[in-house]
Coordinates of C-alpha atoms and ligand atoms in Angstrom, one line a residue:
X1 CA 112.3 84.1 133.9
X2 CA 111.5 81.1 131.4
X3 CA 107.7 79.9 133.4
X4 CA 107.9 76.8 130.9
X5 CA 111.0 75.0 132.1
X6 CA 111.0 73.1 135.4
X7 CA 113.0 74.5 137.8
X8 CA 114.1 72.7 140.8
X9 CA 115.0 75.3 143.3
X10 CA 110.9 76.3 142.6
X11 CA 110.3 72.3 143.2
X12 CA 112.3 71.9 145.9
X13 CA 110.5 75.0 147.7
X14 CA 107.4 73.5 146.1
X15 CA 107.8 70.3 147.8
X16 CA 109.0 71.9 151.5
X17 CA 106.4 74.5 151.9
X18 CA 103.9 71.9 151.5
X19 CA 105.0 69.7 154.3
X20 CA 101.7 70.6 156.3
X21 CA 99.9 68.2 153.5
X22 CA 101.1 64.8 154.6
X23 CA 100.9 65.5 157.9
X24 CA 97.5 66.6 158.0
X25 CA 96.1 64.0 155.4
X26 CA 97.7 60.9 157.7
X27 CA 96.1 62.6 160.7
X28 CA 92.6 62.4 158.7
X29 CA 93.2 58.7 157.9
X30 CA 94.6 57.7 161.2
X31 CA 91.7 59.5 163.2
X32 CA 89.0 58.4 160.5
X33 CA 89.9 54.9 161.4
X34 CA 90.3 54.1 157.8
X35 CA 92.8 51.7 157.8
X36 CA 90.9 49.5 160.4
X37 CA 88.2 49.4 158.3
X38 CA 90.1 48.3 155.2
X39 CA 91.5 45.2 157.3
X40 CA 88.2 43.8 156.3
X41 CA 88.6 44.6 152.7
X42 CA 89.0 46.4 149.8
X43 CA 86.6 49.3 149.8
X44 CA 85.1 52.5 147.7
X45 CA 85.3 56.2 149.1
X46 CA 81.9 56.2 149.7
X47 CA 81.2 52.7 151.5
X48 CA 84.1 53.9 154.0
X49 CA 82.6 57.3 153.8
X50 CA 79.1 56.1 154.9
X51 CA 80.7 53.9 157.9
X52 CA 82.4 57.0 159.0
X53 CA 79.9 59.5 158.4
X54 CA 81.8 62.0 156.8
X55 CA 82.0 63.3 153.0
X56 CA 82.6 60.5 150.4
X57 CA 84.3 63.4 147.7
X58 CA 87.0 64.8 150.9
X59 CA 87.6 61.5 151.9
X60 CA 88.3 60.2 148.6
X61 CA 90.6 63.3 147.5
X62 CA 92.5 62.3 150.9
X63 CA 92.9 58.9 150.2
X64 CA 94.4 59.3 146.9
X65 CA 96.4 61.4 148.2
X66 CA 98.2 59.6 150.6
X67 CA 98.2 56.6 147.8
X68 CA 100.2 59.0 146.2
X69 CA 103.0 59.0 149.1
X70 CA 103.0 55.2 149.4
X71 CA 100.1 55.1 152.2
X72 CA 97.0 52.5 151.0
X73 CA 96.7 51.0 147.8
X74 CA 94.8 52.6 145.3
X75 CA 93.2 49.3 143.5
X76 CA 91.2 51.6 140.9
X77 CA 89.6 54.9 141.1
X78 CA 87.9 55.3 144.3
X79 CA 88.5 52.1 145.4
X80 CA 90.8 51.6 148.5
X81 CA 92.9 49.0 150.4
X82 CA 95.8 48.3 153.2
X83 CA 99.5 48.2 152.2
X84 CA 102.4 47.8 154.3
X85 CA 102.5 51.5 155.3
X86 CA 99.0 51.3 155.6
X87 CA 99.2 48.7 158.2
X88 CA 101.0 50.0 160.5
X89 CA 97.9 53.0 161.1
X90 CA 95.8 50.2 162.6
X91 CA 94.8 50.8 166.4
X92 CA 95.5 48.2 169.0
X93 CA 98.1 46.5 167.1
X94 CA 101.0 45.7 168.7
X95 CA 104.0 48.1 167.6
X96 CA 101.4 50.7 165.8
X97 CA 102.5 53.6 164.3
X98 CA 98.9 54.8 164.7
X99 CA 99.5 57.1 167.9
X100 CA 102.4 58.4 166.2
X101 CA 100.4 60.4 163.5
X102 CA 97.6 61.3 165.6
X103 CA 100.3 62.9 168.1
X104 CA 102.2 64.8 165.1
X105 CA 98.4 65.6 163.5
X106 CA 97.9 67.2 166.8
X107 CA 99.4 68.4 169.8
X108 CA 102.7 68.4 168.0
X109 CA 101.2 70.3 164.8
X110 CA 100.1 73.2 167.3
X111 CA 103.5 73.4 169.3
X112 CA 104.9 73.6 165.4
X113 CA 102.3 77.0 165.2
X114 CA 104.7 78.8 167.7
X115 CA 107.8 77.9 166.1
X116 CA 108.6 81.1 164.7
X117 CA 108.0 82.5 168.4
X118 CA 110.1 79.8 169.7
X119 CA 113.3 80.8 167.6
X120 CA 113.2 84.2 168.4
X121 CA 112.4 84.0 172.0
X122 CA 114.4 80.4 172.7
X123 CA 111.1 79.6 174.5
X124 CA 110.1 76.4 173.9
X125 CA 106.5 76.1 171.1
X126 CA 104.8 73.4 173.1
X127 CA 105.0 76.0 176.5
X128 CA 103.5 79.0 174.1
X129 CA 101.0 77.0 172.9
X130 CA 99.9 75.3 175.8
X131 CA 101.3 77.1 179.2
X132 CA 103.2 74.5 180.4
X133 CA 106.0 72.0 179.3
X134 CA 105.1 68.8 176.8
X135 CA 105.4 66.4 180.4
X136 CA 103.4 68.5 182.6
X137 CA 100.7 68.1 180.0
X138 CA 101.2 64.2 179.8
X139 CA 100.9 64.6 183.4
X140 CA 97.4 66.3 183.5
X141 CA 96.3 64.5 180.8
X142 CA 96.8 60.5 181.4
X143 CA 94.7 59.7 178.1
X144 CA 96.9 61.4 175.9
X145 CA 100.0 60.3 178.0
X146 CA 98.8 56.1 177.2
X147 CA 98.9 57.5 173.6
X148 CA 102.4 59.0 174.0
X149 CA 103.8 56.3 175.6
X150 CA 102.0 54.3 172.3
X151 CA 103.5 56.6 170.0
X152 CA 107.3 56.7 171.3
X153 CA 107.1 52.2 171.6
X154 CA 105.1 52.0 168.2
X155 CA 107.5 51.1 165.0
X156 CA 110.6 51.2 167.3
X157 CA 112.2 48.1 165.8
X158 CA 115.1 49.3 166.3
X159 CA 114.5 48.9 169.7
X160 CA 114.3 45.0 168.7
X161 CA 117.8 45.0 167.1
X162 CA 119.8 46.2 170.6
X163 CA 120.0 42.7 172.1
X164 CA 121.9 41.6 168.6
X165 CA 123.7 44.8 168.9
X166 CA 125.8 44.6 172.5
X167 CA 126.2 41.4 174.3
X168 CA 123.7 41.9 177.7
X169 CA 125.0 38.4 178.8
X170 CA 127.3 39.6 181.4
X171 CA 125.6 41.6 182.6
X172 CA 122.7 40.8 185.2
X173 CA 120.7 43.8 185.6
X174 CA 119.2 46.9 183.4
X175 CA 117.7 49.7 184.9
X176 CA 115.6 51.2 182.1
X177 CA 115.9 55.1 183.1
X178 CA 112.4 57.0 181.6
X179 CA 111.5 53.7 180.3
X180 CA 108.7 54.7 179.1
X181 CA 106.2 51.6 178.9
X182 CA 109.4 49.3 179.0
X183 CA 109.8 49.2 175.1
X184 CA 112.9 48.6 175.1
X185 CA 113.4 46.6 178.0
X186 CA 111.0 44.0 176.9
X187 CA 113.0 42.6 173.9
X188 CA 116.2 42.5 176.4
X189 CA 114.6 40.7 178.9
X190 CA 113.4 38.1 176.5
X191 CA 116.5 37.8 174.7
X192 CA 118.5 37.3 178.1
X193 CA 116.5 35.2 180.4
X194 CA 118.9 36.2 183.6
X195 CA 118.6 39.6 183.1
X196 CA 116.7 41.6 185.6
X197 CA 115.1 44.4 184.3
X198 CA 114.5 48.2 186.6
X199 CA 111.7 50.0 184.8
X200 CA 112.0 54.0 186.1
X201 CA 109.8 56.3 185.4
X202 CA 106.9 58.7 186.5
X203 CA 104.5 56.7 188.5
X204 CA 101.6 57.0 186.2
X205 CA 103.4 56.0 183.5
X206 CA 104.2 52.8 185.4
X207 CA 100.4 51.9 185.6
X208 CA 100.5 50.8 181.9
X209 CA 104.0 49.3 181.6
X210 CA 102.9 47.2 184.5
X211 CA 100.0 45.7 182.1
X212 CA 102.3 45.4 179.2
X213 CA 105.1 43.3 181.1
X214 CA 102.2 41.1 182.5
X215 CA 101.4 40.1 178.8
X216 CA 104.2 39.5 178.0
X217 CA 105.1 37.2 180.9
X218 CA 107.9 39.6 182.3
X219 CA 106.2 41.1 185.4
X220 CA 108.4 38.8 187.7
X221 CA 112.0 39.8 186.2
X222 CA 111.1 43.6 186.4
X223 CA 110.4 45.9 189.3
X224 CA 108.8 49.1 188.8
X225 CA 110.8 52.2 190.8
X226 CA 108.7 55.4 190.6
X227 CA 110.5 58.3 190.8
X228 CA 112.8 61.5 189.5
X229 CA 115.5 61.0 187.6
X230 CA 116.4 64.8 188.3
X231 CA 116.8 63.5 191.7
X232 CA 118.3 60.3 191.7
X233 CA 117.9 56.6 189.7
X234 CA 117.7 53.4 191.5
X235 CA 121.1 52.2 192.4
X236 CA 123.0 49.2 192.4
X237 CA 122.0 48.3 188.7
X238 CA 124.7 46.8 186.1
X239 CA 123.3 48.6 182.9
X240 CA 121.6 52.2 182.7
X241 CA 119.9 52.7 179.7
X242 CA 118.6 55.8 178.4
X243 CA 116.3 56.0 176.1
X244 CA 115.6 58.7 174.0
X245 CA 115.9 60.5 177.1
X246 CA 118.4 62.7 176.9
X247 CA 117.3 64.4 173.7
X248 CA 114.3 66.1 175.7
X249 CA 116.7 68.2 178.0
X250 CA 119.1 70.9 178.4
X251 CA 122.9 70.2 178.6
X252 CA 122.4 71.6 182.5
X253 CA 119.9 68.8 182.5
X254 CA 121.6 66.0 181.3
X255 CA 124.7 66.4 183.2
X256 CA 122.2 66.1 186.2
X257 CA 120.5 62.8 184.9
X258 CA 123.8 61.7 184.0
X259 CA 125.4 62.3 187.2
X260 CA 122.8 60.3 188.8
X261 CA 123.1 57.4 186.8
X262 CA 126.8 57.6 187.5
X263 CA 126.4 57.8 191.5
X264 CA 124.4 54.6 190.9
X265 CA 126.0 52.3 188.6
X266 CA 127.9 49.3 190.1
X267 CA 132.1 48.8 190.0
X268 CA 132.3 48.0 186.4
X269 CA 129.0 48.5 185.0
X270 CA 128.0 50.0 181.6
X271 CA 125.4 53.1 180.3
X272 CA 123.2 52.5 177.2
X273 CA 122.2 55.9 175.6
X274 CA 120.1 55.1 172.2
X275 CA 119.4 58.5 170.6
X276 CA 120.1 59.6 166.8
X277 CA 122.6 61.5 166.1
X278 CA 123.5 65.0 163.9
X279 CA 124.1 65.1 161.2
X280 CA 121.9 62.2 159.8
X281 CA 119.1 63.2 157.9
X282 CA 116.1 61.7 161.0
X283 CA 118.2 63.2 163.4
X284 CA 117.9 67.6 161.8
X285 CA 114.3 67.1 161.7
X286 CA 114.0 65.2 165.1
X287 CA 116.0 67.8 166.6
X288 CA 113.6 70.8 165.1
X289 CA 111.1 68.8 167.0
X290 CA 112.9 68.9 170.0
X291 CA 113.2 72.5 169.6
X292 CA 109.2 73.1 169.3
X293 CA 107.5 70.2 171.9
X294 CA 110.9 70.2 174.4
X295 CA 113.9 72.4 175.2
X296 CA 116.0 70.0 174.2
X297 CA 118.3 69.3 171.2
X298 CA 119.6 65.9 169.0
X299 CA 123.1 65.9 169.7
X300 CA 126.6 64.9 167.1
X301 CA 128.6 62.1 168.7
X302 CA 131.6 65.1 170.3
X303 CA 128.3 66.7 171.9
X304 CA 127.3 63.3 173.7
X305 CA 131.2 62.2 174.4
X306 CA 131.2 65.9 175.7
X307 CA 128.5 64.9 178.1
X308 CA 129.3 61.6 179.2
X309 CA 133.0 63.0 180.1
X310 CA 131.5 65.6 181.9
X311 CA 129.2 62.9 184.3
X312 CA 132.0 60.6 184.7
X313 CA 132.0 58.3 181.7
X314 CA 133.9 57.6 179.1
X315 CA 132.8 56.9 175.3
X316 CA 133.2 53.5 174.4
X317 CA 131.7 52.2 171.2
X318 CA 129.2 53.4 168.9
X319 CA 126.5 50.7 167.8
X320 CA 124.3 51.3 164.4
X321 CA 120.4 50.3 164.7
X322 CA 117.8 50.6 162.3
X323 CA 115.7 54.1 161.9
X324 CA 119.2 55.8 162.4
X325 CA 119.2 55.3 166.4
X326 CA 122.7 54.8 167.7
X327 CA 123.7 52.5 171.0
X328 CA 126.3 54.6 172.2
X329 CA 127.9 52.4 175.0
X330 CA 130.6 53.9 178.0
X331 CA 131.7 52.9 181.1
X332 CA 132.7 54.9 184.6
X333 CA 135.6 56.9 183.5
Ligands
LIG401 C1 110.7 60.5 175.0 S1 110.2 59.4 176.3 C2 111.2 58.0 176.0 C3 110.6 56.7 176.5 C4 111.4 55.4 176.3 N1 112.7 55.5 176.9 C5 111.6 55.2 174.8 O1 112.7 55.3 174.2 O2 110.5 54.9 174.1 C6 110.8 60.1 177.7 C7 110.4 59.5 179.0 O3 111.0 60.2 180.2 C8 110.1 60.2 181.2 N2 110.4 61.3 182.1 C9 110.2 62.6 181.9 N3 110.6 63.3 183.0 C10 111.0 62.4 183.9 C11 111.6 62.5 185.2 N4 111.8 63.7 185.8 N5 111.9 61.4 185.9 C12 111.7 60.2 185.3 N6 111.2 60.0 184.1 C13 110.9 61.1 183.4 C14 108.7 60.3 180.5 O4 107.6 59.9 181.3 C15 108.9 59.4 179.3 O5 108.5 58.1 179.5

């Protein structure tokens, strides 16, 4: 073995068994509240430290190393600001990412501790780790639920590129099916002012979707349908979308939620499904996430045409969006 020359198999295994860094140091960051404290400023390792009451050295060491992945500006040693990654940490903002790295930095980072448990006994990691699935434990916990809801909405743009991406003009109603807190349905309904929007989901989810279509002036063109989508979906509607819904489920599963949409859709109406798909490089590590917090899968394009046949659609056109995301489009077979 020649120690002196670089050898890139060595990096590469470097580089992957080390994931746990980045993860972990944005986690620091984002639950420090650093990057809301830059937004006032550049500032040194220890001013931040001293706000924050923690140790000036470890923060420091953090901080330059997440300047070292593209995440604050390092001005000069020890001295910090925001960039555009940066940004995006800041709580309260609209579209922050900031949720996002405190879910991965936590509840996600402890499902990921079982994973090894998960692939041997096809249980899923979040259920070892915590006794019960990844929405039960939204369910019992509404504070971290807000922040899921946050962190599936925050740096979705794509979810502002799907009224460019298909024509909603004929239509004259969406029913948003696990809408979440209506992410996606709040571009659509502001790009097409006679669309009528169906937000469905969980009724506790619906508390804070309710707030976030008030302030955006949409409350009026959307009703909010509590309910089950393993037991039905509101009928009558022109569009069902779905989310990054079906990722989170079983085959077995989606058939059902598909079925249902298909029992409600009207005489010439259309289903939305945005989800990425395999083989694209977001869409293998999504779907190892899917494996640990869900016991669901990302899917390849013959895998969601499977599906959609088997509910009573047919495939119809395959729409690219930003971050990967497909808008796969069918119709009633
Ligand atoms: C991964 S999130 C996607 C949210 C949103 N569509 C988006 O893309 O940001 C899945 C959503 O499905 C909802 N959900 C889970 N189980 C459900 C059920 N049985 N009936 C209705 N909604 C459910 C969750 O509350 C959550 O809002």
């Amino acid at each position: 073995m020649n120690w002196g020359i670089d050898d890139s198999g060595a990096h590469t295994i470097q580089q992957v068994a080390t994931g746990l860094y980045r993860t972990q140091a944005l986690y620091v960051a984002t639950k420090l509240g650093v990057a809301d404290l830059l937004s006032q400023g550049t500032q040194s390792a220890e001013a931040l430290a001293l706000q924050l009451k923690v140790h000036p050295d470890r923060l420091n060491r953090v901080l330059r190393y997440l300047c070292s992945l593209g995440v604050f500006e390092q001005v000069e040693a020890g001295l910090y600001a925001n960039n555009a990654a940066s940004l995006h940490l800041k709580a309260n903002e609209q579209g922050s990412m900031g949720d996002l790295a405190l879910l991965f930095g936590e509840e996600f980072y402890q499902a990921w501790g079982s994973l090894l448990e998960a692939v041997r006994t096809g249980r899923d990691a979040f259920g070892i780790e915590f006794g019960c699935s990844l929405f039960e434990y939204l369910e019992d916990n509404q504070p971290r639920a807000r922040a899921f809801d946050r962190a599936m909405a925050g740096g979705s743009t794509f979810f502002e590129a799907v009224p460019e991406a298909y024509d909603f003009s004929p239509f004259q109603s969406v029913v948003d099916v696990g809408g979440g807190n209506g992410a996606a349905l709040i571009p659509l309904l502001a790009q097409y002012p006679r669309l009528k929007g169906v937000l469905f989901d969980a009724a506790s989810v619906l508390e804070a979707a309710a707030r976030d279509l008030d302030r955006q002036g949409l409350a009026e063109r959307c009703q909010l349908v509590p309910g089950d989508f393993f037991k039905s979906v509101p009928a009558g509607g022109a569009v069902y979308l779905l989310s990054r819904v079906l990722h989170d489920w079983t085959d077995e599963q989606c058939l059902r939620i598909l079925r249902n949409c298909r029992e409600a859709i009207v005489p010439g109406g259309k289903l939305k499904v945005l989800e990425r798909l395999v083989p694209g490089p977001l869409a293998l590590g999504a779907d190892l996430n899917m494996l640990a917090v869900t016991q669901g899968r990302e899917r390849t394009r013959e895998e969601m045409d499977a599906l959609m046949r088997n509910s009573g659609f047919a495939l119809e056109q395959v729409h690219e969006l930003p971050l990967e995301v497909k808008l796969l489009a069918a119709g009633p077979a």
